[in-house]
Coordinates of C-alpha atoms in Angstrom, one line a residue:
Chain A
M559 CA 75.2 108.3 47.2
R560 CA 76.1 105.5 49.6
N561 CA 76.5 105.7 53.3
L562 CA 79.3 103.4 54.5
F563 CA 79.7 102.3 58.1
F564 CA 83.3 101.3 59.2
K565 CA 84.7 99.6 62.2
I566 CA 88.4 100.3 62.9
T567 CA 91.0 99.6 65.6
F568 CA 93.7 102.1 66.5
D569 CA 96.6 102.5 68.8
G570 CA 96.0 105.9 70.2
S571 CA 99.6 106.4 71.4
Q572 CA 100.5 107.5 67.9
F573 CA 97.9 110.1 67.5
H574 CA 96.8 113.5 68.9
G575 CA 93.3 112.1 69.4
W576 CA 90.5 111.5 67.0
Q577 CA 89.5 114.9 65.8
I578 CA 91.2 116.6 62.9
Q579 CA 93.7 119.3 63.9
N580 CA 96.0 121.3 61.6
D581 CA 99.5 120.0 61.5
L582 CA 98.9 117.3 64.0
R583 CA 98.5 113.6 63.4
T584 CA 95.0 112.5 64.2
V585 CA 92.9 109.4 63.4
Q586 CA 90.2 111.4 61.6
G587 CA 92.8 113.3 59.7
E588 CA 94.6 110.2 58.5
L589 CA 91.3 108.6 57.5
K590 CA 90.2 111.7 55.6
N591 CA 93.5 111.7 53.7
A592 CA 93.4 108.0 53.0
F593 CA 89.8 108.4 51.6
K594 CA 91.0 111.2 49.4
S595 CA 93.9 109.1 48.1
L596 CA 91.7 106.1 47.4
T597 CA 88.6 107.8 45.9
G598 CA 89.6 111.3 45.1
E599 CA 86.7 112.5 47.3
D600 CA 86.8 115.0 50.1
V601 CA 84.5 113.3 52.5
V602 CA 83.3 114.0 56.1
I603 CA 84.6 111.2 58.4
N604 CA 81.7 111.1 60.9
G605 CA 83.0 109.4 64.1
C606 CA 81.1 107.9 66.9
S607 CA 82.8 110.1 69.5
R608 CA 85.9 112.1 70.1
T609 CA 88.8 110.5 71.8
D610 CA 91.7 112.2 73.6
A611 CA 95.3 112.0 72.6
G612 CA 96.7 108.7 73.7
V613 CA 93.3 106.9 74.1
H614 CA 93.0 103.6 72.2
A615 CA 90.2 101.9 70.4
K616 CA 89.7 98.2 70.0
E617 CA 86.5 99.1 68.1
Y618 CA 85.8 102.6 66.9
C619 CA 83.0 103.3 64.4
F620 CA 82.4 106.0 61.8
N621 CA 80.3 106.5 58.7
V622 CA 81.0 108.3 55.4
K623 CA 78.7 109.5 52.6
T624 CA 80.4 108.8 49.3
E625 CA 79.8 108.4 45.6
T626 CA 82.5 105.8 45.2
T627 CA 81.5 102.4 43.8
I628 CA 84.3 100.4 45.6
P629 CA 82.6 97.3 47.0
C630 CA 82.3 97.1 50.8
D631 CA 84.3 93.8 50.9
S632 CA 87.3 95.5 49.2
F633 CA 87.2 98.6 51.3
P634 CA 89.2 97.5 54.4
V635 CA 92.2 96.4 52.4
A636 CA 92.0 99.3 49.9
L637 CA 91.6 102.0 52.5
G638 CA 94.2 100.3 54.7
S639 CA 96.8 100.6 51.9
F640 CA 96.8 104.3 52.5
L641 CA 97.1 104.1 56.2
T642 CA 99.9 103.1 58.6
P643 CA 99.5 100.0 60.7
E644 CA 98.5 102.0 63.7
I645 CA 95.0 102.1 62.2
L646 CA 93.4 98.8 61.1
V647 CA 90.2 98.9 59.0
V648 CA 88.2 96.0 60.3
S649 CA 85.0 96.1 58.3
C650 CA 82.8 98.2 56.0
N651 CA 79.1 97.8 55.5
E652 CA 76.5 99.9 53.6
V653 CA 73.8 101.4 55.8
S654 CA 70.8 103.6 55.2
L655 CA 71.4 107.2 54.3
E656 CA 69.9 108.3 57.6
F657 CA 72.4 106.4 59.7
N658 CA 74.8 108.4 61.8
A659 CA 77.6 106.8 63.7
Q660 CA 77.5 109.3 66.5
F661 CA 73.8 109.9 67.0
D662 CA 72.6 106.4 66.4
A663 CA 75.0 104.8 69.0
V664 CA 72.8 103.6 71.9
S665 CA 75.7 102.6 74.2
K666 CA 79.4 102.4 74.4
E667 CA 81.7 100.1 76.3
Y668 CA 85.2 101.2 77.6
E669 CA 87.9 99.4 79.3
Y670 CA 90.5 101.0 81.6
V671 CA 93.6 98.8 82.0
F672 CA 96.0 99.1 85.0
L673 CA 99.3 97.2 84.9
N674 CA 99.8 96.3 88.5
T675 CA 103.5 95.5 88.7
E676 CA 106.5 97.0 90.4
K677 CA 108.2 97.8 87.0
L678 CA 106.6 98.9 83.7
S679 CA 107.6 96.6 80.9
P680 CA 108.8 98.7 77.9
F681 CA 106.5 96.6 75.8
M682 CA 103.5 97.9 77.7
Y683 CA 104.5 101.6 77.7
K684 CA 101.7 103.8 76.5
K685 CA 99.3 100.8 76.4
V686 CA 98.3 100.7 80.1
C687 CA 98.2 102.8 83.3
H688 CA 101.1 101.5 85.4
Y689 CA 100.2 101.3 89.0
K690 CA 103.1 100.1 91.2
Y691 CA 102.2 101.4 94.7
K692 CA 100.3 98.4 96.1
K693 CA 98.6 95.3 94.9
L694 CA 95.1 96.4 93.7
D695 CA 92.2 94.5 95.4
E696 CA 90.1 93.7 92.4
K697 CA 87.2 92.5 94.5
L698 CA 87.1 95.7 96.4
L699 CA 87.2 97.7 93.2
N700 CA 84.5 95.6 91.6
E701 CA 82.2 96.3 94.6
A702 CA 83.1 100.0 94.4
C703 CA 82.3 100.4 90.7
Q704 CA 78.8 99.0 91.2
C705 CA 77.9 102.4 92.7
F706 CA 78.3 103.9 89.2
L707 CA 75.3 101.8 87.9
G708 CA 72.1 103.4 86.9
E709 CA 71.0 106.9 85.9
H710 CA 73.0 109.8 87.6
D711 CA 74.0 113.3 87.1
F712 CA 77.8 112.7 86.6
S713 CA 78.9 116.3 87.0
A714 CA 81.4 115.1 89.6
F715 CA 83.0 112.9 86.9
C716 CA 83.2 115.5 84.2
A717 CA 86.3 117.6 83.3
S718 CA 85.8 121.3 83.8
G719 CA 85.3 123.2 80.6
A720 CA 82.8 120.7 79.1
T721 CA 80.0 122.5 77.4
V722 CA 77.4 119.7 77.3
V723 CA 74.0 120.8 78.7
S724 CA 72.8 117.6 80.5
K725 CA 75.3 115.6 82.6
V726 CA 72.8 112.8 83.2
R727 CA 74.0 109.5 81.9
T728 CA 73.0 105.9 82.5
I729 CA 75.6 103.2 83.3
Y730 CA 74.4 99.7 82.4
S731 CA 77.2 97.6 83.6
A732 CA 80.5 98.0 85.4
S733 CA 83.1 95.5 86.6
V734 CA 86.7 95.2 87.7
R735 CA 88.6 91.9 87.1
R736 CA 92.2 90.8 87.3
D737 CA 93.9 89.1 84.4
G738 CA 97.4 88.2 85.6
D739 CA 99.2 91.5 86.3
M740 CA 96.4 93.5 84.7
V741 CA 93.5 94.9 86.5
I742 CA 90.7 95.9 84.1
F743 CA 87.8 98.2 84.7
K744 CA 85.0 97.7 82.2
V745 CA 82.0 100.0 81.9
R746 CA 79.1 100.4 79.6
G747 CA 76.7 103.2 79.4
N748 CA 74.4 105.2 77.1
G749 CA 77.0 108.0 77.0
F750 CA 80.1 109.4 78.7
L751 CA 81.0 112.9 79.6
Y752 CA 84.4 114.4 78.9
N753 CA 87.1 112.4 80.8
M754 CA 84.3 110.5 82.6
V755 CA 85.9 107.0 82.4
R756 CA 89.3 108.3 83.3
I757 CA 87.9 110.1 86.4
M758 CA 86.0 106.9 87.3
A759 CA 89.3 105.0 87.0
G760 CA 91.1 107.6 89.1
T761 CA 88.3 107.4 91.7
L762 CA 88.8 103.6 91.9
L763 CA 92.5 104.2 92.6
Y764 CA 91.4 106.5 95.5
V765 CA 89.2 103.6 96.8
A766 CA 92.2 101.3 96.5
E767 CA 94.3 103.7 98.5
G768 CA 91.7 104.2 101.2
K769 CA 91.2 107.9 100.3
I770 CA 87.6 107.3 99.5
K771 CA 85.4 104.5 101.0
K772 CA 83.4 102.6 98.5
E773 CA 80.2 103.5 100.5
E774 CA 81.0 107.2 99.8
I775 CA 80.9 107.0 96.0
L776 CA 77.1 107.5 95.8
K777 CA 77.5 110.7 98.0
L778 CA 80.3 111.8 95.8
I779 CA 78.2 111.4 92.7
E780 CA 75.3 113.3 94.4
S781 CA 77.7 116.1 95.4
G782 CA 78.1 116.9 91.7
D783 CA 81.5 118.4 92.6
R784 CA 84.5 117.3 90.5
K785 CA 86.8 118.1 93.4
N786 CA 85.4 115.2 95.4
A787 CA 86.2 112.5 92.8
G788 CA 89.6 111.0 92.1
I789 CA 92.3 112.1 89.7
T790 CA 91.9 111.9 86.0
A791 CA 93.8 108.7 85.2
I792 CA 96.2 108.9 82.2
P793 CA 94.8 108.3 78.7
D794 CA 97.3 105.4 78.1
G795 CA 95.1 102.9 79.9
L796 CA 91.8 103.8 78.2
Y797 CA 90.3 101.7 75.4
L798 CA 87.0 102.2 73.6
N799 CA 86.0 98.6 73.4
K800 CA 82.7 98.5 71.5
V801 CA 80.0 100.7 70.2
F802 CA 76.4 99.4 70.3
Y803 CA 73.8 100.5 67.7
G804 CA 70.2 99.6 67.0
S805 CA 69.3 96.5 65.1
E806 CA 70.8 97.6 61.8
N807 CA 74.4 97.4 62.8
Y808 CA 74.2 95.5 66.0
E809 CA 76.5 92.5 66.2
D810 CA 77.5 89.8 68.7
Chain B
M628 CA 137.0 101.0 90.5
R629 CA 133.9 98.8 90.4
N630 CA 132.6 96.6 87.6
L631 CA 128.8 96.8 87.5
F632 CA 126.7 94.2 85.7
F633 CA 123.3 95.3 84.5
K634 CA 120.2 93.5 83.1
I635 CA 117.8 95.6 81.0
T636 CA 114.7 95.2 78.9
F637 CA 114.1 97.3 75.9
D638 CA 111.6 97.9 73.1
G639 CA 113.8 97.9 70.0
S640 CA 111.1 99.5 67.8
Q641 CA 112.1 102.9 69.3
F642 CA 115.9 102.6 68.6
H643 CA 118.3 102.3 65.7
G644 CA 119.8 99.2 67.3
W645 CA 122.1 98.8 70.2
Q646 CA 125.4 100.4 69.1
I647 CA 126.1 104.1 69.5
Q648 CA 125.7 106.1 66.2
N649 CA 126.0 109.8 65.8
D650 CA 122.7 111.6 65.7
L651 CA 120.7 108.4 65.9
R652 CA 118.8 107.1 69.0
T653 CA 120.4 103.9 70.1
V654 CA 120.2 101.9 73.3
Q655 CA 123.9 102.1 74.1
G656 CA 123.8 105.9 73.4
E657 CA 120.9 106.5 75.7
L658 CA 122.6 104.4 78.5
K659 CA 125.9 106.3 78.1
N660 CA 124.0 109.6 78.3
A661 CA 122.0 108.5 81.4
F662 CA 125.2 107.3 83.1
K663 CA 126.8 110.7 82.4
S664 CA 123.8 112.5 83.8
L665 CA 123.7 110.3 86.9
T666 CA 127.4 110.0 87.8
G667 CA 129.2 112.7 85.7
E668 CA 131.4 109.9 84.3
D669 CA 132.0 109.1 80.6
V670 CA 131.9 105.3 80.8
V671 CA 132.1 102.5 78.3
I672 CA 128.8 100.7 78.1
N673 CA 130.0 97.2 77.3
G674 CA 127.1 95.2 75.8
C675 CA 126.7 91.5 75.5
S676 CA 126.0 91.8 71.7
R677 CA 124.9 94.1 69.0
T678 CA 121.3 94.2 68.1
D679 CA 119.8 95.6 64.8
A680 CA 117.4 98.4 64.6
G681 CA 113.9 97.1 65.6
V682 CA 115.1 94.1 67.5
H683 CA 113.9 93.8 71.1
A684 CA 115.4 92.5 74.3
K685 CA 113.5 90.9 77.2
E686 CA 116.9 90.5 78.9
Y687 CA 120.0 92.3 77.6
C688 CA 123.2 92.5 79.7
F689 CA 126.0 94.9 79.9
N690 CA 128.8 95.9 82.2
V691 CA 130.3 99.2 83.1
K692 CA 133.6 100.1 85.0
T693 CA 132.9 103.1 87.2
E694 CA 134.2 105.0 90.2
T695 CA 130.7 105.9 91.4
T696 CA 129.7 104.8 94.9
I697 CA 126.0 104.5 94.1
P698 CA 124.8 101.3 95.8
C699 CA 123.7 98.5 93.3
D700 CA 120.3 98.3 94.8
S701 CA 119.6 102.0 94.0
F702 CA 121.1 101.9 90.5
P703 CA 118.0 100.6 88.5
V704 CA 115.8 103.4 89.8
A705 CA 118.5 106.1 89.7
L706 CA 119.7 105.2 86.2
G707 CA 116.1 104.7 85.0
S708 CA 115.2 108.3 86.0
F709 CA 117.4 109.5 83.1
L710 CA 115.9 107.0 80.6
T711 CA 112.6 106.9 78.8
P712 CA 110.3 104.0 79.5
E713 CA 111.4 102.2 76.3
I714 CA 114.4 101.0 78.4
L715 CA 113.9 99.4 81.8
V716 CA 116.8 98.8 84.1
V717 CA 116.0 95.4 85.7
S718 CA 119.0 94.8 88.0
C719 CA 122.5 95.8 88.9
N720 CA 125.2 93.7 90.6
E721 CA 128.8 94.2 91.3
V722 CA 131.1 91.6 89.6
S723 CA 134.8 91.0 89.4
L724 CA 136.9 93.4 87.5
E725 CA 137.7 90.8 84.9
F726 CA 134.1 90.1 84.0
N727 CA 133.0 91.1 80.5
A728 CA 129.4 91.0 79.4
Q729 CA 130.3 90.1 75.8
F730 CA 133.1 87.6 76.2
D731 CA 131.9 85.9 79.3
A732 CA 128.5 85.0 77.8
V733 CA 128.4 81.3 77.4
S734 CA 125.1 81.1 75.5
K735 CA 122.2 83.3 74.4
E736 CA 118.5 82.5 73.9
Y737 CA 116.4 84.3 71.3
E738 CA 112.7 84.1 70.5
Y739 CA 111.2 85.0 67.1
V740 CA 107.5 85.7 67.3
F741 CA 105.1 85.3 64.4
L742 CA 101.6 86.7 64.7
N743 CA 99.6 84.3 62.6
T744 CA 96.3 86.2 62.0
E745 CA 94.6 87.6 58.9
K746 CA 95.0 91.1 60.2
L747 CA 97.7 92.8 62.2
S748 CA 96.4 94.4 65.4
P749 CA 97.7 97.9 65.7
F750 CA 98.7 97.0 69.2
M751 CA 101.1 94.4 67.9
Y752 CA 102.7 96.6 65.2
K753 CA 106.5 96.5 65.4
K754 CA 106.3 93.8 68.2
V755 CA 105.9 90.7 65.9
C756 CA 106.3 89.4 62.4
H757 CA 102.8 89.3 61.0
Y758 CA 102.2 86.2 58.9
K759 CA 98.8 86.1 57.3
Y760 CA 99.2 83.8 54.3
K761 CA 98.3 80.5 55.9
K762 CA 97.9 78.9 59.2
L763 CA 101.4 77.9 60.4
D764 CA 101.8 74.3 61.3
E765 CA 103.8 74.6 64.6
K766 CA 104.4 70.8 64.7
L767 CA 106.0 70.8 61.3
L768 CA 108.1 73.8 62.2
N769 CA 109.1 72.3 65.5
E770 CA 110.3 69.2 63.7
A771 CA 112.1 71.3 61.1
C772 CA 114.0 73.5 63.6
Q773 CA 115.5 70.3 65.3
C774 CA 117.8 70.2 62.2
F775 CA 119.6 73.4 63.6
L776 CA 120.8 71.5 66.7
G777 CA 124.4 70.8 67.2
E778 CA 127.7 72.2 65.9
H779 CA 127.6 73.4 62.3
D780 CA 129.2 75.9 60.1
F781 CA 126.3 78.3 59.7
S782 CA 127.6 80.3 56.7
A783 CA 124.3 79.7 54.9
F784 CA 122.6 81.5 57.8
C785 CA 124.8 84.6 57.9
A786 CA 124.2 87.9 56.2
S787 CA 126.8 88.8 53.6
G788 CA 129.3 91.3 54.7
A789 CA 129.9 89.7 58.1
T790 CA 133.6 89.8 58.9
V791 CA 133.7 87.1 61.5
V792 CA 136.4 84.5 60.9
S793 CA 134.7 81.3 62.1
K794 CA 131.1 80.7 61.3
V795 CA 130.9 77.5 63.4
R796 CA 128.3 77.8 66.1
T797 CA 126.6 75.3 68.4
I798 CA 122.8 75.3 68.8
Y799 CA 121.8 73.7 72.2
S800 CA 118.0 73.8 71.8
A801 CA 115.4 74.9 69.3
S802 CA 111.6 74.7 69.4
V803 CA 108.5 76.1 67.9
R804 CA 105.3 76.4 69.9
R805 CA 101.9 78.0 69.4
D806 CA 100.4 80.4 72.0
G807 CA 97.0 81.4 70.7
D808 CA 97.6 83.4 67.5
M809 CA 101.4 83.6 68.1
V810 CA 103.8 81.0 66.8
I811 CA 107.1 81.3 68.7
F812 CA 110.5 80.0 67.6
K813 CA 112.9 79.7 70.5
V814 CA 116.6 79.0 70.0
R815 CA 119.6 78.8 72.3
G816 CA 123.2 78.6 71.2
N817 CA 126.8 79.5 72.1
G818 CA 126.7 82.3 69.6
F819 CA 124.9 83.7 66.6
L820 CA 126.1 85.1 63.4
Y821 CA 124.9 88.3 61.9
N822 CA 121.1 87.9 61.1
M823 CA 121.3 84.2 61.9
V824 CA 118.1 83.9 63.9
R825 CA 116.2 86.0 61.4
I826 CA 117.4 83.8 58.6
M827 CA 116.5 80.7 60.6
A828 CA 113.0 82.2 61.1
G829 CA 112.7 83.0 57.3
T830 CA 113.8 79.5 56.5
L831 CA 111.1 78.1 58.8
L832 CA 108.6 80.2 56.7
Y833 CA 110.0 78.5 53.6
V834 CA 109.3 75.1 55.2
A835 CA 105.8 76.3 56.1
E836 CA 105.2 77.3 52.5
G837 CA 106.7 74.0 51.1
K838 CA 109.6 75.8 49.4
I839 CA 112.0 73.8 51.5
K840 CA 111.4 70.3 52.9
K841 CA 112.4 69.9 56.5
E842 CA 114.6 67.0 55.4
E843 CA 116.6 69.4 53.2
I844 CA 117.7 71.8 56.0
L845 CA 120.8 69.8 56.9
K846 CA 121.9 69.8 53.3
L847 CA 121.1 73.5 53.2
I848 CA 123.4 74.1 56.2
E849 CA 126.1 71.9 54.7
S850 CA 125.9 73.9 51.4
G851 CA 127.2 77.0 53.2
D852 CA 125.4 79.1 50.7
R853 CA 123.2 81.9 51.9
K854 CA 121.2 81.8 48.7
N855 CA 119.8 78.4 49.7
A856 CA 118.3 79.5 53.0
G857 CA 115.1 81.5 53.4
I858 CA 114.6 85.2 53.6
T859 CA 115.9 87.3 56.5
A860 CA 112.7 87.7 58.5
I861 CA 112.0 91.3 59.7
P862 CA 113.6 92.5 62.9
D863 CA 110.2 93.3 64.5
G864 CA 109.7 89.7 65.6
L865 CA 113.1 89.1 67.2
Y866 CA 113.7 89.2 71.0
L867 CA 116.9 88.5 72.8
N868 CA 115.4 86.5 75.6
K869 CA 118.2 85.6 78.0
V870 CA 122.0 85.7 78.2
F871 CA 123.7 82.9 80.1
Y872 CA 127.0 83.3 81.9
G873 CA 129.2 81.2 84.1
S874 CA 128.5 80.6 87.8
E875 CA 129.1 84.2 88.8
N876 CA 126.1 85.7 87.1
Y877 CA 124.1 82.6 86.3
E878 CA 120.6 82.8 87.4
D879 CA 117.5 80.6 87.2

């Protein structure tokens, strides 16, 4: 038995999210089928987190326990030959049998990308959140998002229906920068509640529009009331950027 | 009766080319339907050229003769409300009744984009021609493409089956540049034969691979034999960049 750790990139616009669903095209489902085609095995594709329909990943991680003897170096190309180009297998490494891509993740980094133009280029459709109403002030938003830093109960930034017990999470870094017509919110934390980054992004839009003052964000967090935060920004702009592990799989 | 001149952008990966076909999604078909929904009229969408399935346009032009009184300034948003985001209506201007988007075009500029990386990012799929076999030498290719300049019979760069009488075209400018991982071939001419830019791009790949020496391109053109030129590069990398008209609609 080997435990293989994979990094992949995927364009979420082509999938109904990560998790396997009957009759719907999902990333986990495609990977499970590709693994079956390549190795003949029915494996469990153990992902680092769920992602919603339309959400992208520059770097998503999963692990698989397998009996196959295919060398790690050959796995990206071999597995990729049973996948469409919307999923790219970036790397494969053997890890200890105890390693779990979900539970051993110590932090994750997301980016939320706004395209701040009057018109949405067809080439950016489903890849960004198009925001045309005003020029976004990236300095103001960068100041505002600093309020997310530290350990908080993020109940106000969690979609209703989430069944998780503790809504306390720690945000390690948060920033907003402009890159040409793109305004990019980057956030890293030890974990994220359901829709949390998208609600943070929507709240930053409320700050941009003057509906919430940046000084009020801490109160908003403390209120624990979802109704006080901004809208849930569309999935199109959300990218899982990087997953951080302990020493074993830590890179960069 | 008004004659309206439109500029649009479209992501060709979502369409079976420009020209209306029964039961297939085409750019001309979508525009005709949108026009009907907006104005009630059955109009002729008179495009500047055909484009193949998968070919993109940063700027495509067409004209429409119509009785509608909708102001030009309102047309892009109004027409766009009946289109999906894969087609963006950029501008609308009234022109003389004699103007024809196809016949009055004096030149066109195309770009062919290679992504020169080992792996194809899922976010670039269907937007570029992925070339992974070696690092492309943009200086060599830039020198090679200068051989296309001037007036030539481009029979060697025309797909078989084309019914056009004269295959003489004039190329005004041609260049290859690198932009990060992208290598971009840009070419402007008074007209292009069927698949001509894609065969030029495929011929540049032959030069990159040493299958054709750059000094041999002129002989290749003079041979008039399609078999001597390179492959027809995939449509994914081809962009209609700009259409040039006489003074009436000339911009930039």
